[in-house]
């Protein structure tokens, strides 16, 4: 029970009650309802990439290459805007309110995209606006979803769940690749591309009801002084767990926290916390997010250029290689995610970053020596990103657990936005290095730069990493409203 003490102070066992739970059907439902955010983003990026060239065709929208290229840019800008806007609202208004709203925004944006009617000024404006809205929904999802999952997930599972959920981006990429391959090769093009943009909303509608019936984060409620609602929500979770056959042991009073709820924190308050109170953690979060984003955007958005220009792969067959690449990225986090809880954050995060950098260096030398072909290059990428994908997922895990609850969603949003901005450099830089595929030496240097960037992330983790495995969120990052934190 949460107890109100003098001077507006609240004493609560809610965090400890959440952390004592073992896995149950409730946690499975939560992951199914919330974890699809990453699937949807992977789906969106892949579908937009595959459909882009089709929109050049006269039988579709007859867009110029410049207009098609701007679609991805507008979507990414929407993600940044949505993350910052909805991250602020998630901290102020609650996780549940926002993870329902952001899904609705995404559904609306994508459904409207399919209604684009032509290539006149108004139609193009409509197209860009709908892509911006869809991106804003997905960007907002990251902030609200990661916060909610971390706050309602027992400490002993938090690492593997975050790593696995973030890795499902590549499950979405596989779905998007298969979906567009079928739609664009076996249907009328002008109908196929429109249906492609409706795949995501169909998945979103399937999970809408699951989200509506999830409880609000009890941690968020108690930090905002809403004791009665927090108690009702934690009881709902506990009853669901007990109905699965678990017997819940009493929680020792020594594990209670005492807080004094304050007004909502905005981005100015966030900046003071990040750069005055927690500068080392801010450097850690920014470094991990920037380095993984640079490498991923550099490789993912140019892999077809490498295959077609250096290895002579037909553009129509490129999706087959993407599926193999995506499988490696999906399997990595799912296979080794539990080790981030067992072996520990610092060792695993540093290890995955450094190992992926070493493997990329080896493949760079093989590429420069002409020892690779399209298949072996793809195999090399699969092995590299088996580890790099887990490392990239751990960057999101890090920024979602090392900052206080009151500003958690905003912190995720800020570092996500920073990562997107730096990551945008990668495709342009590597596209220039690839050129017409007549100078592998340039790309060799580019691969070495990518390897060095990942190594920087690993080294920073060694020195600044936070050993958060198995610890309550309140022990990892003391709430700004905390009076006393006890165990």
XYZ file of C-alpha atoms in Angstrom:
487
model
C 0.000 0.000 0.000
C 1.083 3.574 -0.626
C 0.910 5.753 2.459
C 0.658 9.537 2.595
C 2.966 11.000 5.220
C 3.381 14.550 6.447
C 4.373 17.427 4.138
C 3.022 15.712 1.014
C 5.464 12.799 1.244
C 4.319 9.373 -0.005
C 5.819 6.086 1.152
C 5.319 3.242 -1.324
C 6.300 -0.376 -1.971
C 5.018 -0.318 -5.553
C 8.441 -0.531 -7.278
C 9.422 -3.463 -5.042
C 6.069 -5.162 -5.693
C 6.649 -4.927 -9.438
C 10.199 -6.272 -9.202
C 9.224 -9.337 -7.117
C 6.949 -10.694 -9.881
C 7.915 -13.637 -12.066
C 6.958 -13.931 -15.708
C 3.246 -14.362 -16.315
C 0.655 -14.082 -19.118
C 0.283 -10.405 -18.164
C 3.877 -9.717 -19.194
C 3.378 -11.614 -22.433
C 0.293 -9.530 -23.255
C 2.185 -6.348 -22.441
C 5.037 -7.252 -24.787
C 2.629 -8.201 -27.580
C 0.686 -4.964 -27.161
C 3.599 -2.584 -26.759
C 6.552 -4.292 -28.418
C 5.006 -3.997 -31.870
C 6.194 -0.376 -32.035
C 9.566 -1.575 -33.313
C 7.982 -4.037 -35.729
C 5.941 -1.196 -37.216
C 8.982 1.039 -37.674
C 10.971 -1.721 -39.382
C 7.953 -2.381 -41.571
C 7.576 1.312 -42.440
C 11.206 1.928 -43.364
C 11.372 -1.200 -45.507
C 8.077 -0.612 -47.316
C 8.905 3.033 -48.011
C 12.330 2.005 -49.344
C 10.867 -0.687 -51.610
C 7.920 1.397 -52.819
C 9.955 4.553 -53.468
C 11.214 3.576 -56.956
C 7.703 2.396 -57.897
C 6.348 5.901 -57.309
C 8.577 7.074 -60.176
C 6.460 5.065 -62.593
C 3.882 6.796 -64.785
C 1.217 4.258 -63.809
C 1.543 5.245 -60.117
C 2.303 8.854 -59.085
C 5.072 9.651 -61.616
C 7.147 11.414 -58.961
C 10.649 12.694 -59.615
C 13.577 10.945 -57.933
C 14.075 14.004 -55.755
C 10.451 13.915 -54.615
C 10.724 10.192 -53.832
C 13.941 10.686 -51.863
C 12.303 13.392 -49.784
C 9.641 10.935 -48.564
C 12.146 9.165 -46.276
C 13.551 12.484 -45.073
C 10.090 13.776 -44.153
C 9.308 10.517 -42.317
C 12.534 10.739 -40.275
C 11.843 14.396 -39.448
C 8.401 13.318 -38.273
C 9.989 10.708 -36.025
C 12.199 13.317 -34.377
C 9.298 15.741 -33.921
C 7.014 13.004 -32.583
C 9.613 11.707 -30.151
C 10.173 15.166 -28.661
C 6.479 16.130 -28.556
C 5.029 12.869 -27.296
C 8.002 12.200 -25.002
C 7.180 15.433 -23.178
C 3.489 14.528 -23.032
C 4.226 10.975 -21.874
C 6.123 12.249 -18.836
C 3.397 14.799 -18.101
C 0.195 12.875 -18.921
C 1.098 9.229 -18.480
C 2.368 6.260 -20.471
C -0.997 4.697 -21.299
C -2.547 7.894 -22.610
C 0.323 8.329 -24.998
C 0.886 4.766 -26.207
C -2.776 4.717 -27.254
C -2.572 8.178 -28.886
C 0.705 7.550 -30.733
C -0.639 4.331 -32.239
C -3.696 6.255 -33.427
C -1.510 8.970 -34.982
C 0.540 6.355 -36.814
C -2.566 4.530 -38.069
C -4.085 7.763 -39.376
C -0.889 8.913 -41.100
C -0.327 5.647 -42.923
C -3.936 5.113 -43.939
C -4.041 8.634 -45.404
C -0.791 8.070 -47.328
C -2.541 5.358 -49.350
C -5.075 7.978 -50.529
C -2.509 10.196 -52.300
C -4.077 10.931 -55.688
C -1.382 12.376 -57.933
C 1.732 14.542 -58.283
C 0.378 18.086 -58.306
C 1.467 20.491 -55.574
C -1.484 19.711 -53.327
C -1.109 15.965 -53.721
C 2.626 16.071 -52.955
C 1.975 18.279 -49.935
C -0.653 15.787 -48.765
C 1.779 12.876 -49.273
C 4.559 14.543 -47.273
C 2.171 15.596 -44.525
C 0.855 12.054 -44.089
C 4.404 10.627 -43.983
C 5.347 13.247 -41.400
C 2.298 12.281 -39.290
C 3.100 8.564 -39.554
C 6.702 9.251 -38.540
C 5.550 11.384 -35.606
C 3.420 8.503 -34.374
C 6.324 6.047 -34.499
C 8.723 8.535 -32.891
C 6.252 9.065 -30.070
C 5.902 5.307 -29.700
C 9.579 4.924 -28.822
C 9.394 7.322 -25.877
C 6.084 6.118 -24.415
C 6.574 2.410 -25.103
C 10.115 1.980 -23.781
C 9.171 3.900 -20.637
C 6.075 1.776 -20.016
C 7.850 -1.537 -20.620
C 10.753 -0.688 -18.317
C 8.494 0.586 -15.547
C 6.196 -2.446 -15.525
C 8.819 -5.121 -16.162
C 10.457 -6.897 -13.171
C 14.127 -5.968 -12.851
C 15.379 -9.491 -13.538
C 13.827 -9.506 -17.014
C 14.245 -5.865 -18.015
C 17.456 -6.228 -20.022
C 16.510 -9.232 -22.133
C 13.008 -7.876 -22.793
C 14.244 -4.465 -23.948
C 16.971 -6.023 -26.098
C 14.539 -8.489 -27.662
C 11.755 -5.979 -28.236
C 14.079 -3.429 -29.820
C 15.484 -6.162 -32.054
C 12.045 -6.952 -33.483
C 12.524 -3.942 -35.756
C 14.068 -6.488 -38.084
C 11.026 -8.735 -37.870
C 9.137 -5.775 -39.301
C 11.788 -5.385 -42.002
C 11.295 -9.012 -43.037
C 7.508 -8.602 -43.149
C 7.869 -5.416 -45.167
C 10.245 -7.034 -47.652
C 8.039 -10.079 -48.202
C 4.878 -7.971 -48.354
C 6.166 -5.506 -50.923
C 7.787 -8.274 -52.983
C 4.389 -9.950 -53.364
C 2.377 -6.753 -53.800
C 4.667 -5.108 -56.336
C 5.241 -8.223 -58.432
C 1.798 -9.809 -58.425
C -0.626 -6.875 -58.369
C -1.374 -3.731 -60.312
C 1.354 -1.289 -59.233
C -1.005 1.594 -58.509
C -2.989 -0.624 -56.140
C -0.064 -2.601 -54.743
C 1.867 0.378 -53.349
C -1.252 1.677 -51.609
C -1.971 -1.682 -49.971
C 1.689 -1.782 -48.913
C 1.177 1.313 -46.768
C -1.871 -0.335 -45.175
C 0.033 -3.387 -43.865
C 1.234 -1.474 -40.800
C -2.188 -0.060 -39.886
C -3.723 -3.537 -40.145
C -1.182 -4.841 -37.615
C -1.764 -1.748 -35.465
C -5.509 -2.291 -35.398
C -4.972 -5.869 -34.223
C -3.156 -4.668 -31.098
C -5.303 -1.589 -30.429
C -7.629 -3.417 -28.062
C -4.746 -5.043 -26.181
C -3.268 -1.613 -25.479
C -6.560 -0.134 -24.327
C -6.822 -2.763 -21.579
C -3.277 -2.422 -20.241
C -2.944 -0.555 -16.917
C -1.143 2.745 -16.508
C 2.390 2.441 -15.151
C 1.973 2.263 -11.333
C 5.431 3.790 -11.004
C 4.377 6.833 -13.037
C 1.163 7.196 -11.006
C 2.882 7.076 -7.626
C 5.522 9.600 -8.740
C 2.670 11.965 -9.612
C 0.936 11.584 -6.252
C -1.951 9.450 -7.510
C -1.740 6.804 -4.779
C -5.234 5.346 -5.135
C -4.873 4.820 -8.889
C -1.378 3.412 -8.434
C -2.673 0.909 -5.877
C -5.562 -0.107 -8.154
C -3.211 -0.652 -11.085
C -0.615 -2.656 -9.167
C -3.404 -4.816 -7.730
C -4.693 -5.425 -11.263
C -1.222 -6.607 -12.281
C -0.766 -8.739 -9.154
C -4.187 -10.367 -9.548
C -3.379 -11.210 -13.148
C -0.073 -12.770 -12.048
C -1.717 -14.701 -9.197
C -4.402 -16.037 -11.556
C -1.600 -17.762 -13.471
C -0.760 -19.806 -10.373
C 1.963 -17.723 -8.757
C 1.998 -17.110 -5.009
C 3.317 -13.658 -4.168
C 5.488 -13.367 -1.076
C 5.133 -10.271 1.128
C 7.495 -7.391 0.418
C 9.788 -6.176 3.179
C 8.972 -2.639 4.341
C 12.649 -1.739 4.104
C 12.279 -1.717 0.314
C 9.802 1.179 0.361
C 10.629 4.485 -1.299
C 9.597 7.897 -0.052
C 8.800 10.586 -2.585
C 7.407 14.080 -2.612
C 5.579 14.579 -5.944
C 6.424 17.782 -7.762
C 5.185 19.541 -10.872
C 5.880 18.071 -14.304
C 9.394 18.536 -15.679
C 9.852 20.125 -19.098
C 12.818 20.071 -21.452
C 14.618 22.876 -19.598
C 14.453 20.819 -16.418
C 15.607 17.814 -18.428
C 18.652 19.660 -19.740
C 19.618 20.709 -16.204
C 19.434 17.101 -15.039
C 21.322 15.760 -18.062
C 24.176 18.225 -18.109
C 24.459 19.348 -14.482
C 23.448 16.336 -12.402
C 24.194 13.414 -14.744
C 26.794 14.535 -17.298
C 28.595 11.168 -17.472
C 25.365 9.293 -18.098
C 24.440 11.825 -20.755
C 27.765 11.296 -22.525
C 27.239 7.532 -22.283
C 23.699 7.656 -23.684
C 24.601 10.039 -26.504
C 27.687 8.031 -27.502
C 25.910 4.671 -27.615
C 22.960 6.067 -29.553
C 25.025 8.072 -32.064
C 27.547 5.327 -32.829
C 24.986 2.594 -33.458
C 22.775 4.915 -35.509
C 25.680 5.979 -37.719
C 26.731 2.402 -38.450
C 23.211 1.113 -39.040
C 22.073 3.893 -41.319
C 25.358 3.754 -43.229
C 25.120 0.023 -43.957
C 21.351 -0.492 -44.164
C 20.537 2.365 -46.530
C 23.424 1.584 -48.914
C 23.571 -2.227 -48.871
C 21.704 -2.465 -52.209
C 24.223 -0.084 -53.788
C 27.089 -2.296 -52.636
C 25.392 -5.436 -53.967
C 24.467 -3.935 -57.332
C 27.544 -1.827 -58.053
C 30.322 -4.011 -56.619
C 28.839 -7.487 -56.988
C 26.537 -7.068 -60.000
C 23.368 -8.202 -58.238
C 20.147 -7.477 -60.145
C 18.079 -4.821 -58.352
C 15.015 -7.090 -58.408
C 16.895 -9.749 -56.437
C 18.230 -7.356 -53.780
C 15.298 -8.002 -51.367
C 16.417 -11.626 -51.040
C 19.719 -10.447 -49.594
C 17.915 -7.998 -47.306
C 15.918 -10.862 -45.783
C 19.142 -12.710 -44.927
C 20.640 -9.504 -43.498
C 17.492 -8.864 -41.444
C 17.414 -12.413 -40.068
C 20.903 -11.963 -38.604
C 19.804 -8.706 -37.005
C 16.647 -10.291 -35.561
C 18.249 -13.459 -34.207
C 21.111 -11.670 -32.396
C 19.056 -9.796 -29.758
C 16.720 -12.759 -29.240
C 19.578 -15.247 -28.842
C 21.914 -13.304 -26.545
C 19.594 -10.736 -24.954
C 19.370 -12.702 -21.686
C 23.127 -12.351 -21.235
C 22.681 -8.615 -20.607
C 20.870 -9.645 -17.394
C 23.115 -12.615 -16.557
C 26.621 -11.411 -17.451
C 25.822 -7.748 -16.992
C 25.257 -4.543 -18.927
C 28.790 -3.185 -19.015
C 30.463 -6.397 -20.241
C 27.812 -7.230 -22.818
C 27.317 -3.731 -24.211
C 31.042 -3.075 -24.518
C 31.576 -6.589 -25.875
C 28.943 -6.369 -28.611
C 30.116 -2.935 -29.736
C 33.795 -3.888 -29.801
C 33.235 -7.311 -31.369
C 31.074 -5.904 -34.146
C 33.805 -3.318 -34.796
C 36.487 -6.023 -35.002
C 34.362 -8.190 -37.306
C 33.618 -5.210 -39.547
C 37.353 -4.517 -39.794
C 38.033 -8.103 -40.842
C 35.296 -8.012 -43.466
C 36.629 -4.669 -44.723
C 40.031 -6.201 -45.463
C 38.388 -9.184 -47.167
C 36.273 -6.807 -49.262
C 39.278 -4.720 -50.264
C 41.197 -7.872 -51.229
C 38.359 -8.959 -53.517
C 37.806 -12.121 -51.472
C 34.041 -11.641 -51.073
C 31.086 -12.099 -53.381
C 27.441 -11.096 -52.900
C 26.663 -14.179 -50.809
C 29.751 -14.113 -48.592
C 29.393 -10.337 -48.141
C 25.828 -10.890 -46.919
C 27.000 -13.687 -44.616
C 29.637 -11.330 -43.211
C 27.000 -8.666 -42.578
C 24.764 -11.270 -40.884
C 27.548 -12.257 -38.473
C 28.586 -8.652 -37.774
C 25.051 -7.464 -37.121
C 24.158 -10.500 -35.041
C 26.240 -8.730 -32.394
C 25.779 -5.133 -33.572
C 21.983 -5.493 -33.430
C 22.116 -6.574 -29.786
C 24.484 -3.679 -29.114
C 22.206 -1.177 -30.854
C 19.230 -2.459 -28.860
C 21.249 -2.064 -25.668
C 21.712 1.633 -26.468
C 17.944 2.104 -26.249
C 17.890 -0.007 -23.079
C 20.575 2.216 -21.567
C 18.876 5.564 -22.194
C 15.553 4.200 -20.937
C 16.843 2.980 -17.574
C 19.664 5.283 -16.438
C 17.610 8.474 -16.088
C 14.982 9.348 -13.438
C 11.378 8.317 -14.044
C 10.060 11.882 -14.110
C 12.053 12.661 -17.274
C 12.516 9.146 -18.686
C 10.380 9.508 -21.834
C 11.870 12.923 -22.612
C 15.398 11.563 -22.172
C 14.637 8.731 -24.590
C 13.208 11.273 -27.038
C 16.216 13.588 -26.844
C 18.800 10.861 -27.392
C 16.693 9.295 -30.132
C 16.529 12.676 -31.888
C 20.277 13.202 -31.526
C 20.955 9.714 -32.900
C 18.676 10.283 -35.903
C 20.420 13.538 -36.771
C 23.902 12.020 -36.658
C 22.701 8.805 -38.264
C 21.461 10.753 -41.262
C 25.097 11.509 -42.109
C 25.867 7.833 -42.703
C 23.878 7.134 -45.896
C 25.084 10.332 -47.586
C 28.726 9.709 -46.663
C 28.714 6.043 -47.647
C 26.734 6.746 -50.806
C 29.526 9.119 -51.839
C 32.167 6.487 -51.022
C 30.357 3.864 -53.104
C 29.940 6.155 -56.106
C 29.682 4.076 -59.276
C 31.403 1.103 -57.650
C 34.711 1.698 -59.424
C 36.890 2.336 -56.346
C 36.571 -0.258 -53.541
C 39.368 1.505 -51.683
C 37.072 4.358 -50.691
C 34.471 2.007 -49.240
C 37.238 0.073 -47.486
C 38.160 3.275 -45.628
C 34.470 3.832 -44.910
C 34.156 0.394 -43.350
C 37.178 1.084 -41.148
C 35.582 4.358 -40.041
C 32.382 2.486 -39.155
C 34.384 -0.052 -37.172
C 36.200 2.729 -35.289
C 32.883 4.442 -34.511
C 31.524 1.246 -32.917
C 34.770 0.757 -31.004
C 34.370 4.249 -29.525
C 30.945 3.243 -28.232
C 32.391 0.114 -26.627
C 35.268 1.977 -24.973
C 32.958 4.645 -23.550
C 30.736 1.880 -22.135
C 33.735 0.300 -20.380
C 34.517 3.519 -18.517
C 31.080 5.104 -18.083
C 28.703 2.114 -18.211
C 26.078 1.639 -15.484
C 25.739 -1.810 -13.904
C 21.932 -1.866 -13.974
C 21.363 -5.612 -14.269
C 18.909 -7.001 -11.704
C 18.468 -3.614 -10.035
C 15.252 -1.719 -9.456
C 14.889 1.339 -11.677
C 14.867 3.494 -8.535
C 18.282 2.090 -7.584
C 19.662 2.667 -11.071
C 18.376 6.253 -11.235
C 17.064 7.931 -8.086
C 13.731 9.675 -8.821
C 13.941 13.472 -8.799
C 11.076 13.495 -6.294
C 12.663 10.928 -3.963
C 13.040 11.814 -0.268
C 14.573 8.512 0.812
C 15.422 5.430 -1.201
C 15.678 2.275 0.876
C 15.945 -1.420 0.259
